[in-house]
mmCIF file of N, CA, C and O in Angstrom:
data_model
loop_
_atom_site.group_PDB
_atom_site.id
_atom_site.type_symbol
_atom_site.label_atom_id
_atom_site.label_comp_id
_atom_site.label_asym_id
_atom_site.label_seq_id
_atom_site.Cartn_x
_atom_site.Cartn_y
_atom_site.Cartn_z
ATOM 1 N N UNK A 276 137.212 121.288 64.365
ATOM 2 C CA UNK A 276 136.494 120.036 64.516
ATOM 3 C C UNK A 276 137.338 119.067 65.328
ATOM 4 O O UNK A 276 138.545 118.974 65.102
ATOM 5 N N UNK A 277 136.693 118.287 66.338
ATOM 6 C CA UNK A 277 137.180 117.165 67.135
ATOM 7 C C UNK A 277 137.654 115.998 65.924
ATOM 8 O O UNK A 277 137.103 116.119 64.830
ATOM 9 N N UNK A 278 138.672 114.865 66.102
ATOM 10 C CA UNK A 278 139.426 114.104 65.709
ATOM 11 C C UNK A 278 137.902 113.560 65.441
ATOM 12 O O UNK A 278 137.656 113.651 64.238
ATOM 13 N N UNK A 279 136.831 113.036 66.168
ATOM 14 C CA UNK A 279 136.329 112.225 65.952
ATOM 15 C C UNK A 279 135.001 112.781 65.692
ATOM 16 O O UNK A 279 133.929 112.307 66.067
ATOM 17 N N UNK A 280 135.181 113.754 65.061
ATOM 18 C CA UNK A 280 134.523 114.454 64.467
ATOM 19 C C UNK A 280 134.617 114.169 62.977
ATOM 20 O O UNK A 280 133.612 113.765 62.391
ATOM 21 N N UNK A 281 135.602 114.328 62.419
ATOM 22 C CA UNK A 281 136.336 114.638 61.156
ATOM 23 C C UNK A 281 136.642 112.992 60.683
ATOM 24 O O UNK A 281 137.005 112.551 59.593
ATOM 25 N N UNK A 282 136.345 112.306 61.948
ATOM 26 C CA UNK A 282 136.170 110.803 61.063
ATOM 27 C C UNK A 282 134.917 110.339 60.880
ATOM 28 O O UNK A 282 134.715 109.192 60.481
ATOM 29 N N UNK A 283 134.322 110.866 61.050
ATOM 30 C CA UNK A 283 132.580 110.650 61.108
ATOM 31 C C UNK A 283 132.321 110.888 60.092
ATOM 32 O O UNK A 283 131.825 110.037 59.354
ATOM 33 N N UNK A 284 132.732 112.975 59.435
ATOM 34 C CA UNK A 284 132.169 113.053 58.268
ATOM 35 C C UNK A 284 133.175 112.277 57.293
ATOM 36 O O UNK A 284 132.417 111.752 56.478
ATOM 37 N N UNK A 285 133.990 112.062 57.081
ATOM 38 C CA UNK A 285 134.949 111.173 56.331
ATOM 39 C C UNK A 285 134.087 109.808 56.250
ATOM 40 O O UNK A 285 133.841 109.446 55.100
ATOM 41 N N UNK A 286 133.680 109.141 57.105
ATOM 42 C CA UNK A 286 133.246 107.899 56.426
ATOM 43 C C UNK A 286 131.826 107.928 56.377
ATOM 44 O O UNK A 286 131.228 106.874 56.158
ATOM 45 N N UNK A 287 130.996 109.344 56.610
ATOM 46 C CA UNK A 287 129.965 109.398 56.148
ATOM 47 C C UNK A 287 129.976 109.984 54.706
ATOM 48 O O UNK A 287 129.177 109.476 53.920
ATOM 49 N N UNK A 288 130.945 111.198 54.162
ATOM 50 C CA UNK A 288 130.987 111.053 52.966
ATOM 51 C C UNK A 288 131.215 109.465 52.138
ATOM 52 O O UNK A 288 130.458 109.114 51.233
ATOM 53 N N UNK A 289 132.348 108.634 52.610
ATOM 54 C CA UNK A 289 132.761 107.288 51.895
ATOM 55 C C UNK A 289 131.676 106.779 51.709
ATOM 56 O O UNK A 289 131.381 106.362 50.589
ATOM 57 N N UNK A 290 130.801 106.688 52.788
ATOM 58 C CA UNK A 290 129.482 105.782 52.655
ATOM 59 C C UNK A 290 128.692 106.120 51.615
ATOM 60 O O UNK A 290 128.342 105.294 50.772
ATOM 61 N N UNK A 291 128.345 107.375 51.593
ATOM 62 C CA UNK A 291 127.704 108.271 50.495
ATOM 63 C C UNK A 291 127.821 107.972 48.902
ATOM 64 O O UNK A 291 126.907 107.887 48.081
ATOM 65 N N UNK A 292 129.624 107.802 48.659
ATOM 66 C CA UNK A 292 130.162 107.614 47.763
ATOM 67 C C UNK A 292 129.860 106.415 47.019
ATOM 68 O O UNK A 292 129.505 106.350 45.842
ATOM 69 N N UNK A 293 130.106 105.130 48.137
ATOM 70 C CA UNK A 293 130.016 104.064 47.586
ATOM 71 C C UNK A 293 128.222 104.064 47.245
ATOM 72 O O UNK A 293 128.043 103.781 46.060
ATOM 73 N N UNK A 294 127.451 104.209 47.686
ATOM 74 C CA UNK A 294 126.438 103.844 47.223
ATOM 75 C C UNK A 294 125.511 104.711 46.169
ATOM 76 O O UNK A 294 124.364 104.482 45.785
ATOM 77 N N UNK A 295 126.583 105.997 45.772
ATOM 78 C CA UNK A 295 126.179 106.832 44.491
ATOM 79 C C UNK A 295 126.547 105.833 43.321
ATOM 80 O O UNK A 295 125.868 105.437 42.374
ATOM 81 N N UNK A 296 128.178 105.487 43.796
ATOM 82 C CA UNK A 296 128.455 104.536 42.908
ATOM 83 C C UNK A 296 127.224 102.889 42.700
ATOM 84 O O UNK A 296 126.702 102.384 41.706
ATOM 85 N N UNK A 297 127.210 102.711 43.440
ATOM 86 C CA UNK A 297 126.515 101.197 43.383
ATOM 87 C C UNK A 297 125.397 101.683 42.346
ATOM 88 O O UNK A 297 125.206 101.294 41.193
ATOM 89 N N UNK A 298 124.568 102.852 43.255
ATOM 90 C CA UNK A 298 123.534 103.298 42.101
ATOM 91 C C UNK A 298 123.460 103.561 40.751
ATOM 92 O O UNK A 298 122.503 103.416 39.990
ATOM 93 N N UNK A 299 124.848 104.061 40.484
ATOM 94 C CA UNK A 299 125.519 104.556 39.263
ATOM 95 C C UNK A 299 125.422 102.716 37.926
ATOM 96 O O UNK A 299 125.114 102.374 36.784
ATOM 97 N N UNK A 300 125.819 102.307 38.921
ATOM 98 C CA UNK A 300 126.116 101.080 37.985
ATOM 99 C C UNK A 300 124.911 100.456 38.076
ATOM 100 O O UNK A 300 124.676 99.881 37.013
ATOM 101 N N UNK A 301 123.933 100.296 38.980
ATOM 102 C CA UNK A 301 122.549 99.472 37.910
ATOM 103 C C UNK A 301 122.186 100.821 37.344
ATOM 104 O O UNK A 301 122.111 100.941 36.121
ATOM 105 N N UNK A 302 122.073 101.321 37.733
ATOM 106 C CA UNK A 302 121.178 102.136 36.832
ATOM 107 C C UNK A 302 122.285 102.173 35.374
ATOM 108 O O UNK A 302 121.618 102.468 34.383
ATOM 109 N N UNK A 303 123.264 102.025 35.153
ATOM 110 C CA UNK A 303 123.687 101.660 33.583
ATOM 111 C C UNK A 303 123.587 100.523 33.439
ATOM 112 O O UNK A 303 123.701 100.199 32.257
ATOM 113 N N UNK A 304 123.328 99.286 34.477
ATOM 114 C CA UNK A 304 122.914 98.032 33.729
ATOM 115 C C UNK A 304 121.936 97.742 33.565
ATOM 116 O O UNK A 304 121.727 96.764 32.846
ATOM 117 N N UNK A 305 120.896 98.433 34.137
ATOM 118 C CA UNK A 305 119.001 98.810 33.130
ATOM 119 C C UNK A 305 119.371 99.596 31.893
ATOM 120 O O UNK A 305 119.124 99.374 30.708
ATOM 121 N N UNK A 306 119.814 100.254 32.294
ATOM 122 C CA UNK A 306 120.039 101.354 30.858
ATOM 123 C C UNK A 306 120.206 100.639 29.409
ATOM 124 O O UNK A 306 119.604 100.937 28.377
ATOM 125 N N UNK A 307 121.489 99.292 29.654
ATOM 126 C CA UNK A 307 122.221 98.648 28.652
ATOM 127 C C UNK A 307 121.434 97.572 28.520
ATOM 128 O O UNK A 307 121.625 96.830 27.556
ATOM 129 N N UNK A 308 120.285 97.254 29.574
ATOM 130 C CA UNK A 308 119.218 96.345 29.184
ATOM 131 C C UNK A 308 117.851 96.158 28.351
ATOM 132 O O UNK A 308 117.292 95.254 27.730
ATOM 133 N N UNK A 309 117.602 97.626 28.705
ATOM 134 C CA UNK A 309 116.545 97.941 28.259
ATOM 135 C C UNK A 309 116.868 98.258 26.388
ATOM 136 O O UNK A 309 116.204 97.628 25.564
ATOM 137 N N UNK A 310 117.668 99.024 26.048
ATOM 138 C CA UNK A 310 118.234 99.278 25.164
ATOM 139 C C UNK A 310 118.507 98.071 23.991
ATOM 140 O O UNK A 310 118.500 98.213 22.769
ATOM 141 N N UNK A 311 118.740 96.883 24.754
ATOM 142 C CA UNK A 311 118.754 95.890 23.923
ATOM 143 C C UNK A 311 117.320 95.522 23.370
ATOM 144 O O UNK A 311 117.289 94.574 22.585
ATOM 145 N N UNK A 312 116.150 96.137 23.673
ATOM 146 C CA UNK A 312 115.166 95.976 23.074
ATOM 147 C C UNK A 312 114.662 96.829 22.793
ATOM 148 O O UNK A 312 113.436 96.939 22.815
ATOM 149 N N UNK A 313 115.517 97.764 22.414
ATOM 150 C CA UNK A 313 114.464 99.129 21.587
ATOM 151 C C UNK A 313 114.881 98.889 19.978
ATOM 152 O O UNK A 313 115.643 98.044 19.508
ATOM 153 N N UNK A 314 114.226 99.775 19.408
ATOM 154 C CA UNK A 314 114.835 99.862 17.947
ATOM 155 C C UNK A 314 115.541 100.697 17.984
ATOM 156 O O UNK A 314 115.786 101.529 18.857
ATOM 157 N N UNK A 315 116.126 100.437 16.506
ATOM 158 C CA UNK A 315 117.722 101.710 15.767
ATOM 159 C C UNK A 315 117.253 102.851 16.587
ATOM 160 O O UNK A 315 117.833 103.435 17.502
ATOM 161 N N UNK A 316 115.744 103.103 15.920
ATOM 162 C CA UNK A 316 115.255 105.125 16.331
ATOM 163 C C UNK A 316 115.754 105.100 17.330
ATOM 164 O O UNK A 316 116.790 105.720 17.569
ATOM 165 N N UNK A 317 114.862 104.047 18.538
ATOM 166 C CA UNK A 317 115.156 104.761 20.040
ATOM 167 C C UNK A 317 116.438 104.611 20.459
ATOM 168 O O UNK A 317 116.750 105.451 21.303
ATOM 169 N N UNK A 318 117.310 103.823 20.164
ATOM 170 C CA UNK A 318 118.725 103.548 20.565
ATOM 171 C C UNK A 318 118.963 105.066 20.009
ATOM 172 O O UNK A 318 119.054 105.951 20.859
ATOM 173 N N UNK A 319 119.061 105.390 18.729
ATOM 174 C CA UNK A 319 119.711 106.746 18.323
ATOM 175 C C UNK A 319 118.920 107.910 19.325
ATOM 176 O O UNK A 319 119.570 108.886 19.698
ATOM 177 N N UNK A 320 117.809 107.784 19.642
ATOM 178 C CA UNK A 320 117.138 108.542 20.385
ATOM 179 C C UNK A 320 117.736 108.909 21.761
ATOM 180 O O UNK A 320 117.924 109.961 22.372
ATOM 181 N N UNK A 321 118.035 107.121 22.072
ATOM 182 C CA UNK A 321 118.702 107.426 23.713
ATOM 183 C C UNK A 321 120.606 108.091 23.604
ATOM 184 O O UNK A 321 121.163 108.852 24.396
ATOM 185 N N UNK A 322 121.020 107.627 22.696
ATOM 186 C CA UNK A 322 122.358 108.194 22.320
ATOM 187 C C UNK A 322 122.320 109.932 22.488
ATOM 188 O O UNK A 322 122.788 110.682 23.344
ATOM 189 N N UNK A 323 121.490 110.178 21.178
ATOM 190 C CA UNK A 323 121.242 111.765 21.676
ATOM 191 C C UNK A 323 121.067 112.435 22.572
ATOM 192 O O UNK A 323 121.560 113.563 22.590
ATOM 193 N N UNK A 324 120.373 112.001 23.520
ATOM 194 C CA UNK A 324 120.029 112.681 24.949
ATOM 195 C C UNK A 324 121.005 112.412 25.908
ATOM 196 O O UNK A 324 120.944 112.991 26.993
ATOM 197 N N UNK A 325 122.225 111.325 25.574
ATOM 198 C CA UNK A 325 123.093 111.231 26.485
ATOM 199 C C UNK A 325 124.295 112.150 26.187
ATOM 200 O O UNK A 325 124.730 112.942 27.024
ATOM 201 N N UNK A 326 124.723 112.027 25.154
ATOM 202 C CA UNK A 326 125.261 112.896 24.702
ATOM 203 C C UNK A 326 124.934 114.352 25.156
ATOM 204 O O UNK A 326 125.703 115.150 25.693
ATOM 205 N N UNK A 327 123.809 114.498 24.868
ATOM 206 C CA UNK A 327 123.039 116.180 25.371
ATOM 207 C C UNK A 327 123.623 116.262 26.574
ATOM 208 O O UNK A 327 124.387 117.200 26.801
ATOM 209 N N UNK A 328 123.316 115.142 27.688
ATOM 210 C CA UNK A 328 123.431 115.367 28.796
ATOM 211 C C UNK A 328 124.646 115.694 29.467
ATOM 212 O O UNK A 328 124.807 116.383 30.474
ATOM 213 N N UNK A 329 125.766 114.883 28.509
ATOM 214 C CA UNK A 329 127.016 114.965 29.458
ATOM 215 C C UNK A 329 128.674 115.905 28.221
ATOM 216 O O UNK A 329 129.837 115.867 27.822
ATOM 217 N N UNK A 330 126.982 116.770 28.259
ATOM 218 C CA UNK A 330 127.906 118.427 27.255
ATOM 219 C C UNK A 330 128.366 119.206 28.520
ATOM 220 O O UNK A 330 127.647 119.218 29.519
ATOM 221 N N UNK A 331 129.651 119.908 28.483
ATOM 222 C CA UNK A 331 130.273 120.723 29.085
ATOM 223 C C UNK A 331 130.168 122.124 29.134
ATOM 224 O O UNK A 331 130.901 122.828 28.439
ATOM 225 N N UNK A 332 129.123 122.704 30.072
ATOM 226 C CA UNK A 332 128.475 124.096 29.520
ATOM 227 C C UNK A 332 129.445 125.223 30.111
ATOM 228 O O UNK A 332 129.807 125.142 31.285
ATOM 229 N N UNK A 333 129.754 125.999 29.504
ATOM 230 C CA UNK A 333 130.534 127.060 30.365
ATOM 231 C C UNK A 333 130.974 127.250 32.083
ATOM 232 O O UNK A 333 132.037 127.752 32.446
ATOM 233 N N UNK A 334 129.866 126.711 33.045
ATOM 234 C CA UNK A 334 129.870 127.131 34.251
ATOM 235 C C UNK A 334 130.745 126.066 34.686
ATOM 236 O O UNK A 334 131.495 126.040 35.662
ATOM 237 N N UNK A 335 130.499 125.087 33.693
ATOM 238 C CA UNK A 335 131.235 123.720 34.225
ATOM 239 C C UNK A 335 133.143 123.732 33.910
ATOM 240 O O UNK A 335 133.942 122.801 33.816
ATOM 241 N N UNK A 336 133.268 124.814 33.844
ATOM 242 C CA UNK A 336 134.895 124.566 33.132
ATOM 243 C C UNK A 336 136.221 124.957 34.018
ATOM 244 O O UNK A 336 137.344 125.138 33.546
ATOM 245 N N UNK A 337 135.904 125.037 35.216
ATOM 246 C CA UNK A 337 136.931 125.105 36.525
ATOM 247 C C UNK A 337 137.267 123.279 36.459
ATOM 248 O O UNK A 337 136.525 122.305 36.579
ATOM 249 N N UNK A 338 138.630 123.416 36.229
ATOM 250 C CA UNK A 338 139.528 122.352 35.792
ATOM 251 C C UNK A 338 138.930 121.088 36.429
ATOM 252 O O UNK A 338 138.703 120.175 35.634
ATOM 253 N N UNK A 339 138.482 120.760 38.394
ATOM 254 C CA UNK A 339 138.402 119.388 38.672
ATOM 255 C C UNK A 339 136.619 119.177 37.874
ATOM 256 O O UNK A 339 136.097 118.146 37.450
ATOM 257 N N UNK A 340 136.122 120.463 37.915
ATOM 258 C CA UNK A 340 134.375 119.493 36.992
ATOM 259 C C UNK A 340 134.527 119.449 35.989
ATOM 260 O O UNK A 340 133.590 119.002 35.328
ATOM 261 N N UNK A 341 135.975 119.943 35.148
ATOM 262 C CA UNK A 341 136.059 119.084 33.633
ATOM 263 C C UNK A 341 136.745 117.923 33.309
ATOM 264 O O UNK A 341 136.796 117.260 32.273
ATOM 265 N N UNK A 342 137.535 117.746 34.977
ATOM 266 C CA UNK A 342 137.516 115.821 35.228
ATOM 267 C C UNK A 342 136.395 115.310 35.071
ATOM 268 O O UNK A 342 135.885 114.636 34.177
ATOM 269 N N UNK A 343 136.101 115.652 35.915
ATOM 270 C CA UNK A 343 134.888 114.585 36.256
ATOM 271 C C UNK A 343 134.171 114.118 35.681
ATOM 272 O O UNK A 343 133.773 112.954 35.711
ATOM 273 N N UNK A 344 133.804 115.207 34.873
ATOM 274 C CA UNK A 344 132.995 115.289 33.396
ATOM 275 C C UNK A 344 133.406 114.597 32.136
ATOM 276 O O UNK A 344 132.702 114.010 31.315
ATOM 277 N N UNK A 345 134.985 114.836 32.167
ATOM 278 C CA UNK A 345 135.325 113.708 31.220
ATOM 279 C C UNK A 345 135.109 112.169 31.889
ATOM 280 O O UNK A 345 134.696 111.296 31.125
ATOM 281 N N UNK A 346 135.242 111.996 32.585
ATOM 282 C CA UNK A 346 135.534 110.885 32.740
ATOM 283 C C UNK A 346 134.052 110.051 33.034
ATOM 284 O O UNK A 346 134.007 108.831 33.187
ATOM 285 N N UNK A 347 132.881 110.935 33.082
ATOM 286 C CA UNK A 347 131.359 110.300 33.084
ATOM 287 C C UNK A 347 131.039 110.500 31.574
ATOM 288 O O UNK A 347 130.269 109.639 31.149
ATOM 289 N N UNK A 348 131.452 111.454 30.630
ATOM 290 C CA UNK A 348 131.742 111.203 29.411
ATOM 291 C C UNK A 348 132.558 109.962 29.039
ATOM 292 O O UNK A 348 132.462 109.726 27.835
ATOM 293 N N UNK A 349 133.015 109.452 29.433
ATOM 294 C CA UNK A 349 134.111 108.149 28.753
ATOM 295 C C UNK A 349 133.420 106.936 29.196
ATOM 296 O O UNK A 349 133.637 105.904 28.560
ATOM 297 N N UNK A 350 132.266 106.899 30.636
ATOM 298 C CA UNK A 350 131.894 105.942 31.079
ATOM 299 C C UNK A 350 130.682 106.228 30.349
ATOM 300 O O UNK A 350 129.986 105.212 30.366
ATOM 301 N N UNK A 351 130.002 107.373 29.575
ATOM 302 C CA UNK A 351 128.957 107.332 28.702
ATOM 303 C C UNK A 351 128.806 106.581 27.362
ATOM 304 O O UNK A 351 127.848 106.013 26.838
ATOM 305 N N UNK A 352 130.550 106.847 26.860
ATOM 306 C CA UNK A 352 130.872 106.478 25.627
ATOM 307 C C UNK A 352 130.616 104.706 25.709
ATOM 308 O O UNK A 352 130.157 104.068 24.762
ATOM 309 N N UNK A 353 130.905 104.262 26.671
ATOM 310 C CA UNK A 353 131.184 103.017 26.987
ATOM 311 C C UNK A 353 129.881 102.208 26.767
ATOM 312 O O UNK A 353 129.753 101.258 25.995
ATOM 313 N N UNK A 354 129.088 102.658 27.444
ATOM 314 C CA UNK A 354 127.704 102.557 27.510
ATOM 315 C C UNK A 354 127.274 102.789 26.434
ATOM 316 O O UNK A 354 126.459 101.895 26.210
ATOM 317 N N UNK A 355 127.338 103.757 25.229
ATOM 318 C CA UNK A 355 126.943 103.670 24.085
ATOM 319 C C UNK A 355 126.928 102.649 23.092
ATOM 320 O O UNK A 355 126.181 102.246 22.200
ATOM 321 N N UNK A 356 128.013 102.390 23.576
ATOM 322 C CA UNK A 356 128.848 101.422 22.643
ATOM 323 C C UNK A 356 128.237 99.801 22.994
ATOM 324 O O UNK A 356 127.872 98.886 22.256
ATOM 325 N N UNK A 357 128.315 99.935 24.338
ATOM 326 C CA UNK A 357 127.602 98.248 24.750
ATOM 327 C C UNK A 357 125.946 98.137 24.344
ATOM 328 O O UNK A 357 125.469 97.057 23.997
ATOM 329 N N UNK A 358 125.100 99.420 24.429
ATOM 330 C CA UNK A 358 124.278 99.452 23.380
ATOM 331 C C UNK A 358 124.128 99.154 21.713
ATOM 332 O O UNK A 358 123.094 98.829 21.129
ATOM 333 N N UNK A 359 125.243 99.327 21.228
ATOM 334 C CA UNK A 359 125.500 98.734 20.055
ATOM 335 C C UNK A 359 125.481 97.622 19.965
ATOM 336 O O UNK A 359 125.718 97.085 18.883
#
């Protein structure tokens, strides 16, 4: 690949990144909004399914996707909790 090649996809991945992230975060600040007006059930309801979601299934256990995984697990936990 040309020099200016390899900076293209570089800040077309970055670009990518930042706005998974941006997405990442409203969509947990609807999440932590909406939540403030459900009841106990559905709060325990939505807990469960997050939990479900960010389980570590066998395929996932090559060391950097059980970073990653922890660490959207820890930003889950977080979120649980501000639901509380």
């Amino acid at each position: 690949m040309a020099d200016k090649q390899v900076i293209d996809l570089v800040m077309s991945v970055n670009k990518h990144v930042e706005e998974t992230a941006m997405q990442h975060l409203m969509l947990r600040n609807f999440i932590i909004v909406m939540c403030r007006s459900m009841t106990e059930e559905q709060k325990n309801q939505v807990r469960w399914q997050m939990r479900q979601i960010h389980q570590v299934t066998d395929a996932e256990h090559r060391q950097g996707d059980v970073e990653i995984l922890e660490k959207t697990r820890r930003d889950m936990e977080i979120m649980l909790e501000l639901i509380n």
